[in-house]
Short mmCIF file of C-alpha atoms and ligand atoms in Angstrom, two decimals:
data_model
loop_
_atom_site.label_atom_id
_atom_site.label_comp_id
_atom_site.label_asym_id
_atom_site.label_seq_id
_atom_site.Cartn_x
_atom_site.Cartn_y
_atom_site.Cartn_z
CA MET L 1 60.86 -36.83 181.71
CA LYS L 2 58.44 -35.14 179.10
CA MET L 3 57.50 -31.70 178.69
CA LYS L 4 55.46 -29.59 176.41
CA ALA L 5 57.10 -27.73 173.28
CA ALA L 6 55.47 -25.69 170.60
CA PHE L 7 56.87 -26.56 167.11
CA VAL L 8 56.41 -24.55 164.03
CA THR L 9 55.55 -27.79 161.95
CA ASP L 10 55.12 -25.88 158.55
CA VAL L 11 54.67 -22.49 157.32
CA GLY L 12 52.18 -20.66 159.62
CA LYS L 13 51.34 -23.84 161.70
CA VAL L 14 52.18 -24.51 165.36
CA SER L 15 51.57 -27.82 167.00
CA ILE L 16 52.15 -28.61 170.53
CA GLU L 17 53.99 -31.89 171.17
CA GLU L 18 55.50 -33.87 174.01
CA ILE L 19 59.22 -34.03 173.85
CA GLU L 20 62.00 -35.27 176.53
CA ARG L 21 63.24 -32.53 178.93
CA PRO L 22 66.69 -31.48 177.88
CA SER L 23 69.36 -32.72 180.07
CA ILE L 24 72.10 -30.42 181.33
CA ARG L 25 76.04 -30.48 180.81
CA ASP L 26 78.29 -29.92 183.83
CA ASP L 27 78.52 -26.08 183.01
CA GLU L 28 74.75 -25.67 182.42
CA VAL L 29 71.48 -25.12 184.50
CA LEU L 30 67.92 -26.18 183.70
CA ILE L 31 65.46 -23.52 183.82
CA ARG L 32 61.72 -23.85 184.38
CA VAL L 33 60.35 -21.37 181.93
CA ARG L 34 57.91 -18.80 183.21
CA THR L 35 57.48 -16.41 180.38
CA VAL L 36 58.53 -16.28 176.72
CA GLY L 37 58.23 -13.39 174.41
CA VAL L 38 56.99 -13.69 170.69
CA CYS L 39 59.46 -11.90 168.68
CA GLY L 40 59.29 -10.11 165.32
CA SER L 41 62.14 -12.29 164.19
CA ASP L 42 60.21 -15.41 165.20
CA LEU L 43 58.00 -14.46 162.39
CA HIS L 44 60.57 -14.84 159.36
CA LEU L 45 60.54 -18.65 159.96
CA PHE L 46 56.82 -18.92 160.88
CA ARG L 47 55.96 -17.06 157.55
CA GLY L 48 58.72 -19.13 155.57
CA THR L 49 60.61 -16.19 154.66
CA HIS L 50 63.87 -16.64 156.97
CA ALA L 51 66.96 -16.32 154.99
CA PHE L 52 68.14 -19.82 155.89
CA ARG L 53 66.01 -21.47 158.44
CA LYS L 54 63.04 -23.66 157.84
CA PRO L 55 60.23 -25.59 159.58
CA PRO L 56 60.08 -27.86 161.74
CA ALA L 57 61.52 -25.57 164.47
CA ILE L 58 61.01 -24.75 168.34
CA LEU L 59 60.78 -20.96 167.97
CA GLY L 60 61.59 -18.53 170.87
CA HIS L 61 64.77 -16.73 172.40
CA GLU L 62 63.18 -14.49 174.89
CA ILE L 63 62.77 -16.10 178.31
CA ALA L 64 62.56 -15.71 182.11
CA GLY L 65 62.25 -18.47 184.62
CA ASP L 66 63.60 -20.31 187.77
CA VAL L 67 66.64 -22.51 187.90
CA VAL L 68 65.60 -26.10 188.90
CA GLU L 69 68.87 -27.94 188.34
CA ILE L 70 72.55 -26.98 188.20
CA GLY L 71 75.57 -28.71 186.59
CA LYS L 72 78.43 -29.61 188.80
CA ASP L 73 80.71 -26.81 187.14
CA VAL L 74 78.27 -24.16 187.85
CA ARG L 75 79.85 -21.45 190.10
CA ASP L 76 77.48 -18.36 190.55
CA ILE L 77 74.20 -19.29 189.72
CA ARG L 78 71.92 -21.36 192.36
CA LEU L 79 68.82 -23.40 192.67
CA GLY L 80 65.82 -21.20 192.85
CA ASP L 81 67.47 -18.25 190.98
CA ARG L 82 64.97 -16.24 189.00
CA VAL L 83 66.98 -15.61 185.56
CA THR L 84 66.78 -14.78 182.03
CA VAL L 85 69.28 -16.01 179.29
CA GLU L 86 71.30 -14.29 176.77
CA PRO L 87 70.40 -16.36 173.81
CA GLN L 88 73.70 -16.82 172.13
CA TYR L 89 77.24 -18.10 172.60
CA GLY L 90 80.28 -18.17 170.47
CA CYS L 91 83.26 -20.29 169.86
CA ARG L 92 85.45 -17.94 172.25
CA GLU L 93 88.44 -18.25 169.76
CA CYS L 94 87.62 -16.37 166.49
CA ASP L 95 88.46 -12.64 166.12
CA PHE L 96 84.92 -11.48 166.93
CA CYS L 97 84.64 -13.88 170.09
CA ARG L 98 88.05 -12.36 171.23
CA GLN L 99 86.57 -8.77 171.03
CA GLY L 100 83.36 -9.75 172.88
CA LEU L 101 81.39 -9.85 169.62
CA VAL L 102 79.62 -13.11 170.08
CA ASN L 103 76.79 -11.54 167.81
CA LEU L 104 79.45 -11.81 164.65
CA CYS L 105 80.80 -15.32 165.61
CA SER L 106 80.07 -17.75 162.62
CA SER L 107 79.98 -20.52 164.77
CA LYS L 108 77.59 -19.01 167.43
CA VAL L 109 74.89 -21.21 168.91
CA VAL L 110 71.45 -19.91 169.33
CA PRO L 111 68.17 -21.51 170.39
CA GLY L 112 65.84 -23.18 167.98
CA THR L 113 68.63 -24.85 166.32
CA ALA L 114 70.16 -28.44 166.18
CA LYS L 115 72.58 -27.42 168.96
CA TRP L 116 70.27 -25.73 171.30
CA ILE L 117 66.53 -26.07 171.71
CA GLY L 118 64.08 -22.99 171.44
CA VAL L 119 62.35 -21.52 174.43
CA PHE L 120 58.76 -22.19 173.58
CA VAL L 121 59.32 -25.21 176.10
CA GLN L 122 58.63 -25.92 179.66
CA TYR L 123 62.21 -26.55 180.45
CA PHE L 124 65.21 -25.06 178.79
CA ASN L 125 69.02 -25.67 179.45
CA ALA L 126 71.65 -22.96 179.15
CA PRO L 127 75.26 -22.63 179.98
CA GLU L 128 75.67 -20.69 183.00
CA LYS L 129 77.82 -17.93 181.34
CA THR L 130 74.43 -17.05 179.37
CA VAL L 131 72.55 -16.68 182.53
CA TYR L 132 71.66 -13.36 184.13
CA LYS L 133 70.03 -13.12 187.65
CA LEU L 134 66.94 -11.07 187.96
CA ASN L 135 66.45 -8.81 191.05
CA ASP L 136 63.52 -9.94 193.25
CA ALA L 137 61.38 -6.94 192.30
CA VAL L 138 61.77 -7.72 188.44
CA SER L 139 58.53 -9.65 187.05
CA TYR L 140 59.54 -12.51 184.84
CA GLU L 141 57.77 -10.72 182.05
CA MET L 142 60.15 -7.71 182.51
CA GLY L 143 62.97 -10.15 182.75
CA THR L 144 61.87 -11.55 179.37
CA MET L 145 62.13 -8.03 177.92
CA ILE L 146 65.67 -7.74 178.41
CA GLU L 147 66.54 -9.62 175.27
CA PRO L 148 64.67 -7.18 172.88
CA LEU L 149 65.92 -4.18 175.07
CA ALA L 150 69.53 -5.43 174.28
CA VAL L 151 68.69 -5.03 170.67
CA ALA L 152 67.92 -1.50 170.91
CA VAL L 153 70.67 -0.76 173.26
CA ARG L 154 73.20 -2.07 170.75
CA ALA L 155 71.29 -0.11 167.97
CA LEU L 156 71.92 3.14 169.65
CA ARG L 157 75.26 2.34 171.15
CA ARG L 158 76.44 1.38 167.59
CA ALA L 159 75.83 5.16 166.64
CA THR L 160 78.99 7.34 166.89
CA VAL L 161 77.31 10.91 166.39
CA LYS L 162 78.00 13.01 169.50
CA GLU L 163 75.02 15.25 169.23
CA LYS L 164 71.75 13.96 170.65
CA ASP L 165 69.46 16.73 169.34
CA CYS L 166 67.14 14.59 167.40
CA VAL L 167 66.63 10.83 166.62
CA VAL L 168 64.16 9.41 164.34
CA ILE L 169 62.86 5.89 164.59
CA LEU L 170 61.15 4.33 161.59
CA GLY L 171 58.83 1.74 162.78
CA ALA L 172 57.22 1.64 166.32
CA GLY L 173 56.66 -2.23 167.17
CA THR L 174 58.66 -3.78 169.89
CA ILE L 175 62.09 -2.76 168.71
CA GLY L 176 61.13 0.65 167.66
CA LEU L 177 59.53 1.48 171.06
CA LEU L 178 62.42 0.04 172.91
CA CYS L 179 64.90 2.17 170.73
CA LEU L 180 62.63 4.95 171.97
CA VAL L 181 63.12 3.94 175.77
CA VAL L 182 66.82 3.68 175.32
CA ALA L 183 67.20 6.94 173.18
CA LYS L 184 65.50 8.77 175.98
CA HIS L 185 67.61 7.11 178.49
CA LEU L 186 70.68 8.18 176.65
CA GLY L 187 69.45 11.80 176.44
CA TYR L 188 68.20 12.37 173.03
CA ARG L 189 66.12 15.53 173.28
CA LYS L 190 63.86 15.24 170.25
CA ILE L 191 62.60 11.58 169.26
CA VAL L 192 60.48 11.22 166.07
CA CYS L 193 58.79 7.96 165.50
CA THR L 194 56.87 6.60 162.73
CA ASP L 195 54.42 3.72 162.30
CA THR L 196 51.17 2.87 160.10
CA ALA L 197 49.26 1.64 163.04
CA ARG L 198 47.43 4.20 164.98
CA PHE L 199 48.02 2.07 168.34
CA ASN L 200 51.72 2.12 168.00
CA LEU L 201 51.78 5.84 167.34
CA ASP L 202 49.94 6.13 170.49
CA MET L 203 52.11 3.94 172.34
CA ALA L 204 54.99 5.94 171.31
CA ILE L 205 53.62 9.40 172.35
CA LYS L 206 52.80 7.61 175.79
CA SER L 207 56.23 6.55 175.96
CA GLY L 208 57.89 9.90 175.48
CA ALA L 209 58.16 10.53 171.61
CA THR L 210 58.00 14.05 170.61
CA LEU L 211 56.39 13.31 167.41
CA ALA L 212 54.63 10.16 166.11
CA LEU L 213 53.66 10.33 162.62
CA ASP L 214 52.06 7.83 160.05
CA PRO L 215 54.31 8.05 156.86
CA LEU L 216 50.98 7.20 154.65
CA GLU L 217 49.32 10.46 156.06
CA THR L 218 52.25 12.77 156.76
CA ASP L 219 55.70 13.72 154.97
CA VAL L 220 57.86 12.41 157.64
CA VAL L 221 61.14 14.05 156.25
CA ASP L 222 59.39 17.58 155.97
CA ALA L 223 58.21 17.19 159.56
CA VAL L 224 61.62 16.25 160.77
CA LYS L 225 63.21 19.22 159.06
CA LYS L 226 60.74 21.49 160.54
CA LEU L 227 61.62 20.14 164.24
CA THR L 228 65.13 20.38 163.44
CA GLY L 229 65.23 24.03 162.06
CA GLY L 230 65.80 22.62 158.61
CA LYS L 231 68.98 20.73 159.64
CA GLY L 232 67.82 17.12 159.80
CA ALA L 233 68.17 14.37 162.59
CA ASP L 234 71.49 13.29 164.01
CA LEU L 235 70.40 9.73 163.67
CA ALA L 236 67.71 7.58 162.06
CA LEU L 237 67.07 4.00 163.14
CA VAL L 238 65.28 1.60 160.62
CA ALA L 239 63.11 -0.54 162.75
CA ALA L 240 60.36 -1.69 159.97
CA GLY L 241 60.54 -3.01 156.52
CA ALA L 242 59.32 -1.02 153.41
CA ALA L 243 60.45 -0.32 149.98
CA ASN L 244 61.22 3.14 150.59
CA ILE L 245 62.56 3.15 154.22
CA LEU L 246 66.15 3.54 153.63
CA ASP L 247 65.64 6.50 151.22
CA GLN L 248 63.38 8.14 154.04
CA ALA L 249 65.95 7.38 156.80
CA SER L 250 68.59 9.14 154.82
CA ALA L 251 66.49 12.02 153.73
CA CYS L 252 65.59 12.41 157.41
CA VAL L 253 69.07 12.70 158.65
CA ARG L 254 71.49 15.87 158.59
CA LYS L 255 74.81 16.03 156.77
CA HIS L 256 77.60 13.84 158.58
CA GLY L 257 74.22 11.96 160.34
CA GLU L 258 73.85 8.23 160.80
CA ILE L 259 71.33 5.64 159.60
CA GLY L 260 71.34 2.47 161.82
CA VAL L 261 69.63 -0.60 160.07
CA ILE L 262 68.03 -2.89 162.62
CA ALA L 263 64.99 -4.35 160.31
CA MET L 264 65.60 -7.71 158.80
CA ILE L 265 64.87 -6.83 155.28
CA THR L 266 65.50 -10.12 153.41
CA GLU L 267 64.47 -8.89 149.87
CA LYS L 268 66.27 -6.20 147.85
CA ILE L 269 64.80 -2.68 148.00
CA PRO L 270 65.79 0.42 146.05
CA PHE L 271 68.26 2.84 147.65
CA TYR L 272 69.36 6.27 146.57
CA SER L 273 73.00 6.20 147.39
CA TYR L 274 73.61 9.63 146.15
CA GLN L 275 71.94 11.07 149.01
CA ILE L 276 74.39 9.40 151.37
CA VAL L 277 77.56 10.56 149.33
CA PHE L 278 76.22 13.90 148.85
CA ASN L 279 75.64 14.48 152.60
CA GLU L 280 78.62 12.27 153.83
CA GLN L 281 75.98 10.01 155.98
CA THR L 282 77.20 6.77 157.48
CA MET L 283 74.97 3.63 157.50
CA TYR L 284 75.44 0.86 159.89
CA GLY L 285 73.79 -2.49 160.57
CA SER L 286 72.93 -3.59 164.11
CA MET L 287 72.77 -7.40 164.93
CA THR L 288 71.12 -8.51 167.98
CA TYR L 289 73.69 -7.55 170.85
CA ALA L 290 77.25 -8.22 171.98
CA THR L 291 77.33 -9.55 175.67
CA ASN L 292 78.01 -5.81 176.86
CA ASP L 293 74.79 -4.75 175.39
CA PHE L 294 72.85 -7.46 177.05
CA ARG L 295 74.51 -6.66 180.36
CA GLU L 296 73.48 -3.10 180.15
CA ALA L 297 69.79 -4.09 179.10
CA ALA L 298 69.77 -6.54 182.15
CA ASP L 299 70.87 -3.56 184.38
CA MET L 300 68.30 -1.29 183.11
CA ILE L 301 65.62 -3.45 183.88
CA ASN L 302 67.18 -4.59 187.37
CA SER L 303 67.41 -1.03 188.26
CA GLY L 304 63.59 -0.67 188.00
CA LEU L 305 63.04 0.29 184.19
CA ASP L 306 59.31 -0.86 183.71
CA LEU L 307 58.03 -1.85 180.27
CA THR L 308 54.84 -3.40 181.23
CA ASP L 309 52.82 -1.15 179.02
CA PHE L 310 54.57 -2.70 175.97
CA ILE L 311 52.85 -6.25 176.76
CA THR L 312 49.56 -6.25 175.05
CA GLN L 313 48.82 -9.86 175.22
CA THR L 314 49.58 -12.88 177.35
CA MET L 315 48.41 -16.49 176.88
CA ASP L 316 49.56 -20.03 177.75
CA ILE L 317 51.65 -22.22 175.53
CA ASP L 318 48.79 -23.91 174.15
CA HIS L 319 47.77 -20.69 172.43
CA THR L 320 51.27 -20.19 170.63
CA GLN L 321 49.81 -20.43 167.42
CA GLU L 322 47.35 -17.60 168.19
CA GLY L 323 50.33 -15.51 169.60
CA LEU L 324 52.26 -15.94 166.35
CA ASP L 325 48.83 -15.04 164.24
CA ILE L 326 48.18 -11.91 166.29
CA LEU L 327 51.62 -10.60 165.64
CA SER L 328 52.02 -11.81 162.15
CA GLN L 329 48.67 -10.51 160.87
CA LYS L 330 48.18 -7.74 163.15
CA LYS L 331 44.71 -8.70 163.79
CA GLU L 332 44.74 -6.94 167.06
CA ASP L 333 46.43 -4.04 168.64
CA VAL L 334 49.77 -5.61 169.64
CA VAL L 335 53.19 -4.71 170.72
CA LYS L 336 54.60 -7.72 172.75
CA VAL L 337 52.81 -11.01 172.98
CA MET L 338 54.02 -12.89 176.12
CA ILE L 339 53.48 -16.73 176.64
CA GLU L 340 53.04 -17.67 180.32
CA LEU L 341 53.87 -21.22 181.49
N1 LIG E 401 68.92 -6.73 163.97
C1 LIG E 401 68.39 -7.32 164.82
O1 LIG E 401 69.19 -7.89 165.78
C2 LIG E 401 66.84 -7.49 165.03
C3 LIG E 401 66.44 -8.20 166.30
C4 LIG E 401 64.94 -8.08 166.57
C5 LIG E 401 64.18 -7.85 165.47
N2 LIG E 401 64.88 -7.31 164.43
C6 LIG E 401 63.86 -6.80 163.31
O2 LIG E 401 63.64 -5.29 163.39
C7 LIG E 401 62.23 -5.29 162.87
C8 LIG E 401 61.13 -4.85 163.91
O3 LIG E 401 61.15 -5.87 164.85
P1 LIG E 401 59.87 -5.68 165.82
O4 LIG E 401 59.91 -6.82 166.71
O5 LIG E 401 59.62 -4.43 166.50
O6 LIG E 401 58.65 -5.82 164.56
P2 LIG E 401 56.98 -5.39 164.60
O7 LIG E 401 56.46 -6.12 163.62
O8 LIG E 401 56.64 -5.54 166.05
O9 LIG E 401 57.30 -3.86 164.11
C9 LIG E 401 57.30 -3.25 162.94
C10 LIG E 401 56.39 -1.99 163.13
O10 LIG E 401 56.56 -1.15 161.84
C11 LIG E 401 55.41 -0.99 161.42
N3 LIG E 401 55.56 -0.39 160.06
C12 LIG E 401 54.98 -1.23 158.91
N4 LIG E 401 55.48 -0.37 157.72
C13 LIG E 401 55.96 0.76 158.30
C14 LIG E 401 56.56 1.99 157.56
N5 LIG E 401 56.24 1.96 156.20
N6 LIG E 401 57.01 2.76 158.29
C15 LIG E 401 57.10 2.87 159.65
N7 LIG E 401 56.37 1.65 160.12
C16 LIG E 401 55.99 0.74 159.56
C17 LIG E 401 54.43 -1.71 161.66
O11 LIG E 401 53.11 -1.36 161.94
C18 LIG E 401 55.06 -2.15 163.04
O12 LIG E 401 54.44 -1.70 164.16
C19 LIG E 401 61.89 -6.56 162.15
O13 LIG E 401 62.30 -6.68 160.69
C20 LIG E 401 62.69 -7.72 162.98
O14 LIG E 401 63.01 -8.84 162.21
C21 LIG E 401 66.03 -7.14 164.22
ZN1 LIG E 402 63.72 -11.08 170.25
ZN1 LIG E 403 83.65 -17.08 167.48
#
C-alpha cells in the first residue's frame, strides 16, 4: 500500500511523493502518524550544512500517532495505543549502549537514514523498545514535544553544579525555551534567556524567565553579573549559534561554573580558553538524550506539562516546504512548527 512522504530532494527543496508503506519486523509496530514536529536540527540537511548527511532524505524525528499494526513479538504495546517514539536505537553491545548511552553508540540507527525512514510520512515503523505510550489526556502535539523536551532534560541533567541560583540560556528557540521549562522544573531560581528575536524574548518571559535579553541591545554578561551580585551564573546553556556565543557563555558563568553546549555549530568559531582556565570552569557537550532522559521527558508530559504555547504554526504534510522555510528563514514569529496528518 502507498503513502505520502515529504522528501527533501535538494538543498531548500521539498517534494511530496507516493512511496510504499513500511512493513514491520516481528519486534516492531506500525504507527499511523498524527503529528510531526519540524526541528532546528532538520534544517542542517535542508540548508545543505549538515556535517555528513545530504539530500535526498525524508526528514523528521518528532512524532506522535496511533498504533495500527503490531509484530508477533511485541509484548506491551497494543493496537490503538497513542504513542510517541524515541527516535534512536543502539547496537546494545558497545560500551555506551551497555551504560544506557544510546546517543553515543557509533552504530545507532536514527530516522531519515538508509536503515530507518524519516517521520514526514503517513505510516512509520518503530521497534517496540523505542515506543512510549501517551496518556489519554495528552494531545498528539504534546506527545510530539517529548523528543525536543528530552534534549533539554539531558542538557540540564548533564550539569553537575549543585547550586541552582542562576542559569543563563543563550538562544530562546524551541530548545532554549524547553531548557527554561526544565530549569524551572529543577528549581533554578533565576533564569536568564537571550535571543535576537522579540517574539522569542516575550515567549521566554511568558514562560517564567527572570530576564530576557537581546544580546545586540544589552550587555548580557553585565546583566547576569548584576542579577547575581557580581558572582555570575552557576550554569550557562548554549542553544544558539553565533561567533561570540562560547565566550559569552563563559563570561556569564561564575568560577567553578559550567557551560553546556547544545547548539550544533558546525563551523569553527573563536574561543578564549583562558577564561575557562582562570575560572576553573567546565564545558560539556550534550547530544540528544539517553533513554533515561527521554523517559523523564515522557513522564513530564504524561503528568500534564503543557507546552501548547510553543506551537506557533500547524499545517498539513503538503505544506512541509512552507514549514521548513518558516523555521529556516524566520519569516514569521515561530517556535515550533507542527505538521498534522
Ligand atoms: N545537541 C542536540 O542534541 C540538539 C538537539 C536539537 C537541536 N540542537 C541544536 O540546538 C540549536 C537550537 O535549536 P532550536 O531548535 O531551538 O533552533 P531555533 O532556530 O528554533 O532557535 C535558535 C534561536 O537562537 C536565536 N539566536 C540567534 N542568534 C542568537 C544570538 N547571538 N544570541 C542568542 N540567541 C540567538 C534565534 O533567534 C532562535 O530563536 C540548533 O543549533 C540545533 O541544531 C541540538
Ligand atoms: Zn528534534
Ligand atoms: Zn552501541
